[in-house]
PDB file of C-alpha atoms and ligand atoms in Angstrom:
ATOM      1  CA  MET A 222      39.009 -17.085  14.907  1.00 63.00           C
ATOM      2  CA  ALA A 223      37.178 -15.900  11.823  1.00 76.00           C
ATOM      3  CA  ASP A 224      33.508 -15.216  12.423  1.00 84.00           C
ATOM      4  CA  LYS A 225      31.229 -16.736   9.792  1.00 87.00           C
ATOM      5  CA  ASP A 226      28.043 -16.308  11.817  1.00 88.00           C
ATOM      6  CA  SER A 227      27.763 -12.505  11.589  1.00 87.00           C
ATOM      7  CA  ARG A 228      28.460 -12.593   7.854  1.00 86.00           C
ATOM      8  CA  GLU A 229      25.575 -15.014   7.479  1.00 87.00           C
ATOM      9  CA  GLY A 230      23.263 -12.590   9.267  1.00 84.00           C
ATOM     10  CA  LYS A 231      23.435 -13.879  12.826  1.00 89.00           C
ATOM     11  CA  ARG A 232      23.090 -11.059  15.342  1.00 89.00           C
ATOM     12  CA  TYR A 233      24.802 -11.054  18.707  1.00 92.00           C
ATOM     13  CA  THR A 234      22.560  -8.467  20.373  1.00 92.00           C
ATOM     14  CA  ASN A 235      20.018  -9.007  23.121  1.00 94.00           C
ATOM     15  CA  PRO A 236      17.876  -6.502  25.053  1.00 96.00           C
ATOM     16  CA  ALA A 237      20.513  -5.979  27.769  1.00 97.00           C
ATOM     17  CA  ILE A 238      23.239  -5.259  25.213  1.00 97.00           C
ATOM     18  CA  LEU A 239      20.969  -2.920  23.247  1.00 96.00           C
ATOM     19  CA  ASP A 240      20.084  -1.083  26.450  1.00 97.00           C
ATOM     20  CA  TYR A 241      23.764  -0.703  27.345  1.00 98.00           C
ATOM     21  CA  VAL A 242      24.821   0.670  23.947  1.00 98.00           C
ATOM     22  CA  ASN A 243      21.805   2.984  23.759  1.00 98.00           C
ATOM     23  CA  LYS A 244      22.652   4.437  27.157  1.00 97.00           C
ATOM     24  CA  THR A 245      26.372   4.654  26.488  1.00 98.00           C
ATOM     25  CA  HIS A 246      26.234   6.318  23.057  1.00 98.00           C
ATOM     26  CA  ALA A 247      22.754   7.694  22.602  1.00 98.00           C
ATOM     27  CA  GLY A 248      21.349   8.671  26.010  1.00 98.00           C
ATOM     28  CA  HIS A 249      18.567  11.145  26.694  1.00 98.00           C
ATOM     29  CA  ASP A 250      18.732  14.547  28.305  1.00 98.00           C
ATOM     30  CA  ALA A 251      15.501  16.171  29.519  1.00 98.00           C
ATOM     31  CA  ALA A 252      14.408  17.452  26.096  1.00 98.00           C
ATOM     32  CA  LEU A 253      14.938  14.102  24.363  1.00 98.00           C
ATOM     33  CA  ALA A 254      13.248  12.224  27.220  1.00 98.00           C
ATOM     34  CA  GLN A 255      10.201  14.513  26.892  1.00 98.00           C
ATOM     35  CA  ALA A 256       9.937  13.962  23.115  1.00 98.00           C
ATOM     36  CA  PHE A 257      10.523  10.191  23.445  1.00 98.00           C
ATOM     37  CA  ALA A 258       7.682   9.844  25.981  1.00 97.00           C
ATOM     38  CA  VAL A 259       4.787   9.782  23.510  1.00 97.00           C
ATOM     39  CA  PRO A 260       1.489  10.609  25.288  1.00 97.00           C
ATOM     40  CA  ASP A 261      -1.417   8.134  25.547  1.00 96.00           C
ATOM     41  CA  GLY A 262      -3.492   8.101  22.377  1.00 96.00           C
ATOM     42  CA  ILE A 263      -0.495   8.660  20.077  1.00 98.00           C
ATOM     43  CA  PRO A 264       1.437   5.597  18.868  1.00 98.00           C
ATOM     44  CA  ALA A 265       5.009   5.222  20.132  1.00 98.00           C
ATOM     45  CA  ILE A 266       6.561   4.687  16.695  1.00 98.00           C
ATOM     46  CA  GLN A 267       9.523   7.074  16.907  1.00 98.00           C
ATOM     47  CA  VAL A 268      13.008   5.959  15.877  1.00 98.00           C
ATOM     48  CA  GLY A 269      15.070   4.273  18.573  1.00 98.00           C
ATOM     49  CA  PRO A 270      17.713   6.192  20.536  1.00 98.00           C
ATOM     50  CA  SER A 271      20.602   4.808  18.480  1.00 98.00           C
ATOM     51  CA  GLU A 272      18.833   5.532  15.180  1.00 98.00           C
ATOM     52  CA  GLY A 273      18.169   9.069  16.372  1.00 98.00           C
ATOM     53  CA  GLN A 274      21.826   9.484  17.263  1.00 98.00           C
ATOM     54  CA  LEU A 275      22.799   8.027  13.871  1.00 98.00           C
ATOM     55  CA  LEU A 276      20.628  10.648  12.118  1.00 98.00           C
ATOM     56  CA  TYR A 277      22.391  13.343  14.141  1.00 98.00           C
ATOM     57  CA  LEU A 278      25.864  12.020  13.272  1.00 98.00           C
ATOM     58  CA  LEU A 279      25.037  11.630   9.576  1.00 98.00           C
ATOM     59  CA  LEU A 280      23.766  15.211   9.353  1.00 98.00           C
ATOM     60  CA  ARG A 281      26.924  16.457  11.028  1.00 98.00           C
ATOM     61  CA  LEU A 282      29.115  14.449   8.649  1.00 97.00           C
ATOM     62  CA  ALA A 283      27.202  15.866   5.682  1.00 97.00           C
ATOM     63  CA  ASN A 284      27.486  19.430   7.004  1.00 97.00           C
ATOM     64  CA  ALA A 285      23.726  19.676   6.702  1.00 98.00           C
ATOM     65  CA  LYS A 286      22.094  23.093   7.002  1.00 98.00           C
ATOM     66  CA  LYS A 287      18.700  22.637   5.339  1.00 98.00           C
ATOM     67  CA  VAL A 288      16.855  19.407   6.063  1.00 99.00           C
ATOM     68  CA  VAL A 289      13.375  18.022   5.342  1.00 99.00           C
ATOM     69  CA  GLU A 290      11.597  15.368   7.430  1.00 99.00           C
ATOM     70  CA  VAL A 291       8.416  13.575   6.363  1.00 99.00           C
ATOM     71  CA  GLY A 292       6.660  12.263   9.515  1.00 98.00           C
ATOM     72  CA  THR A 293       7.240  14.368  12.660  1.00 98.00           C
ATOM     73  CA  LEU A 294       5.179  12.369  15.205  1.00 98.00           C
ATOM     74  CA  VAL A 295       5.964  14.330  18.426  1.00 98.00           C
ATOM     75  CA  GLY A 296       9.381  15.607  17.423  1.00 98.00           C
ATOM     76  CA  TYR A 297      11.917  13.083  18.723  1.00 98.00           C
ATOM     77  CA  SER A 298      13.849  12.559  15.469  1.00 99.00           C
ATOM     78  CA  ALA A 299      13.377  16.242  14.617  1.00 99.00           C
ATOM     79  CA  ILE A 300      15.112  17.336  17.826  1.00 98.00           C
ATOM     80  CA  ARG A 301      17.906  14.802  17.265  1.00 98.00           C
ATOM     81  CA  MET A 302      18.470  16.171  13.741  1.00 99.00           C
ATOM     82  CA  ALA A 303      18.122  19.866  14.656  1.00 98.00           C
ATOM     83  CA  ARG A 304      20.996  19.445  17.100  1.00 98.00           C
ATOM     84  CA  ALA A 305      23.269  18.780  14.127  1.00 98.00           C
ATOM     85  CA  LEU A 306      22.400  22.045  12.367  1.00 98.00           C
ATOM     86  CA  PRO A 307      24.575  25.158  12.506  1.00 97.00           C
ATOM     87  CA  ALA A 308      23.169  28.600  13.379  1.00 95.00           C
ATOM     88  CA  GLY A 309      20.935  29.636  10.495  1.00 96.00           C
ATOM     89  CA  GLY A 310      20.185  26.011   9.599  1.00 98.00           C
ATOM     90  CA  HIS A 311      16.570  24.835   9.347  1.00 98.00           C
ATOM     91  CA  LEU A 312      14.539  21.650   9.565  1.00 98.00           C
ATOM     92  CA  TYR A 313      11.213  21.556   7.685  1.00 99.00           C
ATOM     93  CA  SER A 314       9.182  18.704   9.208  1.00 99.00           C
ATOM     94  CA  ILE A 315       5.867  17.509   7.775  1.00 99.00           C
ATOM     95  CA  GLU A 316       3.122  15.890   9.891  1.00 98.00           C
ATOM     96  CA  PHE A 317      -0.332  14.835   8.708  1.00 98.00           C
ATOM     97  CA  ASP A 318      -2.033  14.573  12.106  1.00 98.00           C
ATOM     98  CA  PRO A 319      -2.659  17.978  13.772  1.00 98.00           C
ATOM     99  CA  LYS A 320      -2.705  16.345  17.253  1.00 98.00           C
ATOM    100  CA  HIS A 321       0.788  14.957  16.694  1.00 98.00           C
ATOM    101  CA  ALA A 322       1.954  18.328  15.357  1.00 98.00           C
ATOM    102  CA  GLU A 323       0.614  20.153  18.408  1.00 98.00           C
ATOM    103  CA  VAL A 324       2.555  17.913  20.819  1.00 98.00           C
ATOM    104  CA  ALA A 325       5.606  18.123  18.556  1.00 98.00           C
ATOM    105  CA  ARG A 326       5.598  21.921  18.648  1.00 98.00           C
ATOM    106  CA  LYS A 327       5.521  21.874  22.463  1.00 98.00           C
ATOM    107  CA  ASN A 328       8.402  19.393  22.641  1.00 98.00           C
ATOM    108  CA  ILE A 329      10.370  21.344  20.040  1.00 98.00           C
ATOM    109  CA  ALA A 330       9.879  24.616  21.950  1.00 98.00           C
ATOM    110  CA  ALA A 331      10.972  22.909  25.204  1.00 98.00           C
ATOM    111  CA  ALA A 332      14.110  21.714  23.398  1.00 98.00           C
ATOM    112  CA  GLY A 333      14.876  25.298  22.364  1.00 98.00           C
ATOM    113  CA  PHE A 334      14.294  24.780  18.639  1.00 98.00           C
ATOM    114  CA  ALA A 335      11.097  26.762  18.037  1.00 97.00           C
ATOM    115  CA  ASP A 336      12.995  28.919  15.534  1.00 97.00           C
ATOM    116  CA  ARG A 337      15.020  26.149  13.890  1.00 98.00           C
ATOM    117  CA  ILE A 338      12.257  23.590  13.203  1.00 98.00           C
ATOM    118  CA  THR A 339       9.016  24.352  11.360  1.00 98.00           C
ATOM    119  CA  VAL A 340       6.257  21.749  11.645  1.00 98.00           C
ATOM    120  CA  HIS A 341       4.087  21.847   8.514  1.00 98.00           C
ATOM    121  CA  VAL A 342       0.692  20.189   8.939  1.00 98.00           C
ATOM    122  CA  GLY A 343      -0.527  18.253   5.905  1.00 98.00           C
ATOM    123  CA  ALA A 344       0.156  15.237   3.731  1.00 98.00           C
ATOM    124  CA  GLY A 345       3.721  14.818   2.508  1.00 98.00           C
ATOM    125  CA  VAL A 346       2.697  14.772  -1.139  1.00 98.00           C
ATOM    126  CA  ASP A 347       0.898  18.123  -0.703  1.00 98.00           C
ATOM    127  CA  VAL A 348       3.442  19.914   1.490  1.00 98.00           C
ATOM    128  CA  LEU A 349       6.688  18.840  -0.216  1.00 98.00           C
ATOM    129  CA  PRO A 350       6.058  20.896  -3.389  1.00 98.00           C
ATOM    130  CA  THR A 351       5.542  24.027  -1.246  1.00 98.00           C
ATOM    131  CA  LEU A 352       9.040  23.598   0.256  1.00 98.00           C
ATOM    132  CA  GLU A 353      10.907  23.453  -3.046  1.00 98.00           C
ATOM    133  CA  GLY A 354      11.740  27.185  -3.013  1.00 97.00           C
ATOM    134  CA  ASN A 355      13.830  26.640   0.143  1.00 98.00           C
ATOM    135  CA  GLY A 356      15.999  24.009  -1.549  1.00 93.00           C
ATOM    136  CA  PRO A 357      18.189  22.445  -2.654  1.00 98.00           C
ATOM    137  CA  PHE A 358      18.394  20.532   0.629  1.00 98.00           C
ATOM    138  CA  ASP A 359      21.277  18.791   2.365  1.00 98.00           C
ATOM    139  CA  ALA A 360      19.230  15.856   3.683  1.00 98.00           C
ATOM    140  CA  VAL A 361      15.710  14.387   3.514  1.00 98.00           C
ATOM    141  CA  PHE A 362      14.541  11.922   6.197  1.00 99.00           C
ATOM    142  CA  ILE A 363      11.498   9.861   5.205  1.00 99.00           C
ATOM    143  CA  ASP A 364       9.511   8.242   8.046  1.00 98.00           C
ATOM    144  CA  ALA A 365       5.789   8.647   7.211  1.00 98.00           C
ATOM    145  CA  ASP A 366       3.158   6.636   5.288  1.00 98.00           C
ATOM    146  CA  LYS A 367       4.968   3.729   3.698  1.00 98.00           C
ATOM    147  CA  GLN A 368       2.863   3.506   0.516  1.00 98.00           C
ATOM    148  CA  ASN A 369       4.250   6.874  -0.609  1.00 98.00           C
ATOM    149  CA  TYR A 370       7.963   6.223  -0.048  1.00 98.00           C
ATOM    150  CA  ASP A 371       8.446   5.966  -3.822  1.00 98.00           C
ATOM    151  CA  LYS A 372       7.120   9.521  -4.258  1.00 98.00           C
ATOM    152  CA  TYR A 373       9.050  10.878  -1.264  1.00 98.00           C
ATOM    153  CA  GLY A 374      12.277   9.303  -2.521  1.00 98.00           C
ATOM    154  CA  ALA A 375      11.826  10.722  -6.016  1.00 98.00           C
ATOM    155  CA  TRP A 376      11.115  14.170  -4.542  1.00 98.00           C
ATOM    156  CA  ALA A 377      14.194  13.876  -2.347  1.00 98.00           C
ATOM    157  CA  THR A 378      16.650  13.062  -5.108  1.00 97.00           C
ATOM    158  CA  LYS A 379      15.215  15.905  -7.217  1.00 98.00           C
ATOM    159  CA  ASN A 380      15.545  18.440  -4.400  1.00 98.00           C
ATOM    160  CA  LEU A 381      18.836  17.382  -2.779  1.00 98.00           C
ATOM    161  CA  ARG A 382      22.166  18.944  -3.633  1.00 98.00           C
ATOM    162  CA  SER A 383      24.769  16.623  -5.058  1.00 97.00           C
ATOM    163  CA  GLY A 384      26.300  14.942  -1.975  1.00 97.00           C
ATOM    164  CA  GLY A 385      23.061  15.389  -0.020  1.00 98.00           C
ATOM    165  CA  LEU A 386      21.563  12.530   2.005  1.00 98.00           C
ATOM    166  CA  VAL A 387      18.385  10.561   1.489  1.00 98.00           C
ATOM    167  CA  LEU A 388      17.409   8.651   4.631  1.00 98.00           C
ATOM    168  CA  GLY A 389      14.488   6.230   4.903  1.00 98.00           C
ATOM    169  CA  ASP A 390      13.269   4.471   8.065  1.00 98.00           C
ATOM    170  CA  ASN A 391      11.341   1.170   8.022  1.00 98.00           C
ATOM    171  CA  ALA A 392      13.066   0.081   4.840  1.00 98.00           C
ATOM    172  CA  TYR A 393      12.324  -3.599   5.653  1.00 98.00           C
ATOM    173  CA  LEU A 394       8.642  -2.569   5.833  1.00 98.00           C
ATOM    174  CA  PHE A 395       8.041  -4.470   9.100  1.00 98.00           C
ATOM    175  CA  GLY A 396       9.189  -7.642   7.312  1.00 98.00           C
ATOM    176  CA  GLU A 397       6.857  -7.085   4.342  1.00 98.00           C
ATOM    177  CA  LEU A 398       9.351  -5.559   1.904  1.00 98.00           C
ATOM    178  CA  LEU A 399       9.069  -8.415  -0.598  1.00 98.00           C
ATOM    179  CA  ASP A 400       5.267  -8.708  -0.418  1.00 98.00           C
ATOM    180  CA  ASP A 401       3.055  -8.400  -3.467  1.00 98.00           C
ATOM    181  CA  SER A 402       1.254  -5.328  -2.040  1.00 98.00           C
ATOM    182  CA  ASP A 403       1.012  -1.646  -2.943  1.00 98.00           C
ATOM    183  CA  ARG A 404       3.262  -0.606  -0.107  1.00 98.00           C
ATOM    184  CA  GLY A 405       5.704  -3.449  -0.799  1.00 98.00           C
ATOM    185  CA  ARG A 406       6.011  -2.236  -4.394  1.00 98.00           C
ATOM    186  CA  ALA A 407       6.338   1.393  -3.258  1.00 98.00           C
ATOM    187  CA  MET A 408       9.088   0.530  -0.762  1.00 98.00           C
ATOM    188  CA  ARG A 409      10.979  -1.533  -3.354  1.00 98.00           C
ATOM    189  CA  ALA A 410      10.710   1.374  -5.824  1.00 98.00           C
ATOM    190  CA  PHE A 411      12.158   3.621  -3.090  1.00 98.00           C
ATOM    191  CA  HIS A 412      15.110   1.245  -2.660  1.00 98.00           C
ATOM    192  CA  GLU A 413      15.707   0.848  -6.389  1.00 98.00           C
ATOM    193  CA  HIS A 414      15.396   4.539  -7.254  1.00 98.00           C
ATOM    194  CA  GLY A 415      17.708   5.336  -4.342  1.00 98.00           C
ATOM    195  CA  ALA A 416      20.302   2.848  -5.558  1.00 98.00           C
ATOM    196  CA  ALA A 417      20.051   4.230  -9.117  1.00 98.00           C
ATOM    197  CA  THR A 418      20.536   7.876  -8.115  1.00 98.00           C
ATOM    198  CA  CYS A 419      22.722   7.623  -4.998  1.00 98.00           C
ATOM    199  CA  ASP A 420      25.607   5.691  -3.515  1.00 98.00           C
ATOM    200  CA  SER A 421      23.496   3.841  -0.996  1.00 98.00           C
ATOM    201  CA  VAL A 422      23.122   1.143   1.617  1.00 98.00           C
ATOM    202  CA  CYS A 423      20.345  -0.267   3.773  1.00 98.00           C
ATOM    203  CA  ILE A 424      21.713  -0.328   7.331  1.00 97.00           C
ATOM    204  CA  PRO A 425      20.365  -3.354   9.243  1.00 95.00           C
ATOM    205  CA  THR A 426      18.683  -1.453  12.069  1.00 96.00           C
ATOM    206  CA  PRO A 427      15.714  -3.389  13.510  1.00 95.00           C
ATOM    207  CA  ASP A 428      13.517  -2.312  10.556  1.00 98.00           C
ATOM    208  CA  GLY A 429      16.198  -1.174   8.081  1.00 98.00           C
ATOM    209  CA  LEU A 430      17.427   2.365   7.399  1.00 98.00           C
ATOM    210  CA  VAL A 431      18.325   3.404   3.858  1.00 98.00           C
ATOM    211  CA  VAL A 432      21.180   5.899   3.591  1.00 98.00           C
ATOM    212  CA  GLY A 433      22.023   7.339   0.184  1.00 98.00           C
ATOM    213  CA  ILE A 434      24.413  10.067  -0.938  1.00 98.00           C
ATOM    214  CA  LYS A 435      23.055  11.749  -4.061  1.00 98.00           C
ATOM    215  CA  ARG A 436      25.425  11.507  -7.011  1.00 96.00           C
TER     216      ARG A 436
HETATM  217  N1  LIG B 196      10.052  10.584  12.648  1.00 54.91           N
HETATM  218  C1  LIG B 196       9.327  10.406  13.897  1.00 54.91           C
HETATM  219  C2  LIG B 196       8.350   9.259  13.796  1.00 54.91           C
HETATM  220  C3  LIG B 196       7.334   9.405  12.704  1.00 54.91           C
HETATM  221  S1  LIG B 196       6.004   8.244  12.849  1.00 54.91           S
HETATM  222  C4  LIG B 196      10.327  10.123  15.006  1.00 54.91           C
HETATM  223  O1  LIG B 196      11.167   9.239  14.790  1.00 54.91           O
HETATM  224  O2  LIG B 196      10.277  10.752  16.070  1.00 54.91           O
HETATM  225  C5  LIG B 196       5.125   8.541  11.392  1.00 54.91           C
HETATM  226  C6  LIG B 196       4.347   9.853  11.380  1.00 54.91           C
HETATM  227  O3  LIG B 196       3.952  10.087  10.027  1.00 54.91           O
HETATM  228  C7  LIG B 196       3.058   9.807  12.218  1.00 54.91           C
HETATM  229  O4  LIG B 196       3.030  10.884  13.130  1.00 54.91           O
HETATM  230  C8  LIG B 196       1.955   9.963  11.179  1.00 54.91           C
HETATM  231  O5  LIG B 196       0.832  10.734  11.630  1.00 54.91           O
HETATM  232  C9  LIG B 196       2.675  10.695  10.056  1.00 54.91           C
HETATM  233  N2  LIG B 196       2.047  10.548   8.737  1.00 54.91           N
HETATM  234  C10 LIG B 196       1.267   9.533   8.284  1.00 54.91           C
HETATM  235  N3  LIG B 196       0.902   9.763   7.010  1.00 54.91           N
HETATM  236  C11 LIG B 196       1.471  10.928   6.652  1.00 54.91           C
HETATM  237  C12 LIG B 196       1.462  11.698   5.454  1.00 54.91           C
HETATM  238  N4  LIG B 196       0.786  11.297   4.378  1.00 54.91           N
HETATM  239  N5  LIG B 196       2.152  12.861   5.429  1.00 54.91           N
HETATM  240  C13 LIG B 196       2.848  13.266   6.525  1.00 54.91           C
HETATM  241  N6  LIG B 196       2.883  12.582   7.686  1.00 54.91           N
HETATM  242  C14 LIG B 196       2.214  11.437   7.748  1.00 54.91           C
HETATM  243  C1  LIG B 197       5.053   2.542  12.209  1.00 54.91           C
HETATM  244  C2  LIG B 197       5.635   3.621  11.550  1.00 54.91           C
HETATM  245  C3  LIG B 197       6.994   3.864  11.695  1.00 54.91           C
HETATM  246  O1  LIG B 197       7.603   4.890  11.058  1.00 54.91           O
HETATM  247  C4  LIG B 197       7.763   3.060  12.521  1.00 54.91           C
HETATM  248  O2  LIG B 197       9.097   3.359  12.612  1.00 54.91           O
HETATM  249  C5  LIG B 197       7.188   1.995  13.184  1.00 54.91           C
HETATM  250  C6  LIG B 197       5.821   1.738  13.039  1.00 54.91           C
HETATM  251  C7  LIG B 197       3.613   2.283  12.032  1.00 54.91           C
HETATM  252  O3  LIG B 197       2.972   2.998  11.240  1.00 54.91           O
HETATM  253  O4  LIG B 197       3.099   1.369  12.686  1.00 54.91           O
HETATM  254 MG1  LIG B 198       9.729   4.824  11.296  1.00 54.91          MG
END
């Protein structure tokens, strides 16, 4: 029987189903478990296991070698993505908070990626221009301060190769995407610039994940 419900936005998931599919497709080994277990005093706002696995698969599909991340936290998504890179590939990950960066570097070293991931401490808008000489990049994953997504997206499409990926977490902005607020406007500009410069979609993860292929 044809299913109208899912086309109208009804979801069939529940916590037990999500747990099952996370475990089946996107489980944790010791290194991922360490980076997923955010210490007390640092917010547990990393991507979910299935989103992390999706980032890994997308980078493999795109044959990504040089990748930029804005928002490291303690390295969970960085380790997921670094596992997609070939020998000689590199992930440049930017983190504003030095305490987060310190934990991230430990987790990254424990995962065996000390030489394949560089954590740059600073604000995205300040650090991104310093990375331009390493480009063009194969993918840019944006997951930091939401009010600057418009700037991060514009930087990404300027510094990606044709066919490169722009990826943006929290694209529903915690349900506030349509709000009349600075970060609502910035997130909508990110969507609209992405759609104008890429073949794109917003995947309905819990908080939305924009995926664009630069034209
Ligand atoms: N990508 C990570 C989660 C990132 S959470 C993962 O999935 O594992 C968002 C991070 O962005 C936080 O660690 C926060 O300190 C950082 N952040 C906030 N403002 C920033 C800025 N202006 N520049 C860079 N990082 C920033
Ligand atoms: C927050 C940030 C994120 O990137 C996220 O995925 C969830 C929450 C936050 O700042 O609260
Ligand atoms: Mg996020």
